[in-house]
Phi, psi and omega in degrees: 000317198277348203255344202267315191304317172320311186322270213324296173296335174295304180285295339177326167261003191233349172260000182283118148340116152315330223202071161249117184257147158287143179230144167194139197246156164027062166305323184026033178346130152204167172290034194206165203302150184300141182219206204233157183299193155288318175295021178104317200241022168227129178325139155218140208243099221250309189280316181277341162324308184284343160293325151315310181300321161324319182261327150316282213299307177312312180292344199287308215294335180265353186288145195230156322301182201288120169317132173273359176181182154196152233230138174239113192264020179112185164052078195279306180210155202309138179293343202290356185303330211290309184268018162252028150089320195258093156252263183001280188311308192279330154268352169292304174322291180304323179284355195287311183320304177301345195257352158302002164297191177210006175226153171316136178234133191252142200232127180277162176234143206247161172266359179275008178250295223260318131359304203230359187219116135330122175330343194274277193308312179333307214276334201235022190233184205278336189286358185255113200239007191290100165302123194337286180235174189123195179232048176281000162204201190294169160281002167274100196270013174272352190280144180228088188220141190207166146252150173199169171242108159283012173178157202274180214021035170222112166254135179273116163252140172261132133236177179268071177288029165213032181270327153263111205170145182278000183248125150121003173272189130289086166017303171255044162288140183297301174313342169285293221266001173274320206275358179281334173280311183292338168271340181306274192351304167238014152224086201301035202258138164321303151267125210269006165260356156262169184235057204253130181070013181286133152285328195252079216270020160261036194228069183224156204289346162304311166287198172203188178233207154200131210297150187285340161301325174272306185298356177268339170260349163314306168324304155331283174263030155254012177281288173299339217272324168334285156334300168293352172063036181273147161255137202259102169290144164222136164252159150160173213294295192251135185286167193236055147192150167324306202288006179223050145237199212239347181127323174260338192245088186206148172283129203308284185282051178302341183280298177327303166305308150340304188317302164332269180312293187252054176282314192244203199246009194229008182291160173234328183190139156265113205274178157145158217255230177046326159265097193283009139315316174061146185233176153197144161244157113218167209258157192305359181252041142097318209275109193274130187254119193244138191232106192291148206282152173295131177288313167351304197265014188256133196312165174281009217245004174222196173212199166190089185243156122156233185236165190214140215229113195246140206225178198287338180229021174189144176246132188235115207266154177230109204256150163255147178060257177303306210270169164217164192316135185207137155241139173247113186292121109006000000 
């Protein structure tokens, strides 16, 4: 009689998360009235983000046990702040909303943070989550791609899909004009943010890539986390795989970074933003690609948030409004 409460309790621990974090994508802020995508026909909700964002912190801040981080997946805030003067102003609000937290929020950069910033001025705001000294990341200390372990044997890699791109450089940078060759190369449209008549239609000025010095140090260190028997997360703004896009919302060289993740065994899963629809796969090496549904487009009356709960053979996403509940098996 006495051995079933023991069981229980017994089960009761071995089903306790290792881990839990917040995630959320494309806050895309700004102080101003609802307006629409560029084409026109899809809501964006500008002003009410940050009260959605608000109410993801307050949930966060209450979830038992305590969440250990949360992944900010880009775009924090809107491009148009840049030309109404409130870039400063607009990102100080989200962060102040974040900073009510009592955990680290590790932040990706977008292209609507590029928008509204230089990589430099970038490099000095609160979105630079990349730590201060090691050799925790490229030796570019503008590229903002880092590693860290929030728990043992498990590490978060940030990468930088816009360490090659023309947004957010000086024009007359050698990197502006090689990633200005690399997109002239495959898209001859006066606008170089359409992908109207493309083969290849992620090969638009809205995306980036990644410079081959950060993928030889990506390499690296899933080299180690291998060697270490670490299970590996990767964030960053735009996905890298087809099946978790849209065709278009893709990172130019996305096959190289893949070349990566499945050299080795230990990556699990890729977070990641930009398409506020949001997808997910996984790829034939196992490796689940979750692309988070956007906050921006989301009515005020839902949200679109959430937590992610990582145990020894599955991370289980517990989605609010918009996003919905998904497991992923190890």
């Amino acid at each position: 009689m006495n051995d079933k409460p023991t069981s229980s309790k017994q089960d009761k621990r071995l089903a306790a998360p290792r881990l839990a974090f917040g995630v959320i994508a494309d806050i895309q802020f700004a102080d101003a009235e609802d307006g629409y995508d560029f084409g026109g026909c899809r809501r964006r909700y500008y002003r009410h983000s940050l009260r959605l964002l608000r109410e993801a912190v307050r949930e966060w801040a209450g979830e038992s046990p305590p969440i250990g981080f949360v992944l900010q997946l880009g775009d924090s805030i809107d491009g148009q702040n840049a030309g109404r003067g409130e870039a400063e102003s607009a990102l100080q609000q989200v962060l102040e909303v974040l900073g009510q937290l009592s955990v680290p929020v590790h932040h990706a950069w977008g292209n609507h943070e590029l928008y509204n910033f230089s990589r430099a001025r970038l490099v000095q705001t609160g979105l630079y989550s990349r730590p201060a000294g090691g050799s925790d990341g490229p030796p570019d200390r503008e590229c903002h791609a880092y590693h860290c372990s929030p728990a043992p044997r498990l590490r978060l890699v940030v990468l930088d899909s816009y360490d090659t791109s023309t947004l957010g450089r000086d024009p007359g940078s050698p990197r502006y004009q090689e990633s200005l060759r690399v997109l002239r190369e495959k898209n001859p449209n006066d606008d170089l943010n359409s992908p109207e008549g493309l083969k290849e239609p992620h090969f638009v000025a809205f995306n980036g890539g990644f410079s081959q010095a950060q993928l030889d140090w990506f390499d690296e260190v899933l080299k180690f986390s291998d060697e270490n028997q670490e299970k590996v997360i990767v964030m960053a703004h735009v996905p890298i795989h087809p099946c978790a896009s849209n065709g278009v919302c893709l990172a130019w060289n996305y096959e190289a970074a893949l070349s990566v993740i499945h050299t080795h065994r230990c990556v699990v899963c890729v977070l990641a933003g930009h398409l506020h629809d949001g997808a997910y796969c996984q790829d034939s090496h196992g490796v689940h690609h979750l692309t988070l549904e956007g906050l921006i487009e989301t009515p005020p009356d839902s949200n679109a948030f959430g937590t992610v709960y990582v145990y020894e053979d599955k991370m289980v996403l517990k989605g609010r409004g918009r996003i919905p509940d998904r497991v992923m098996h190890f």
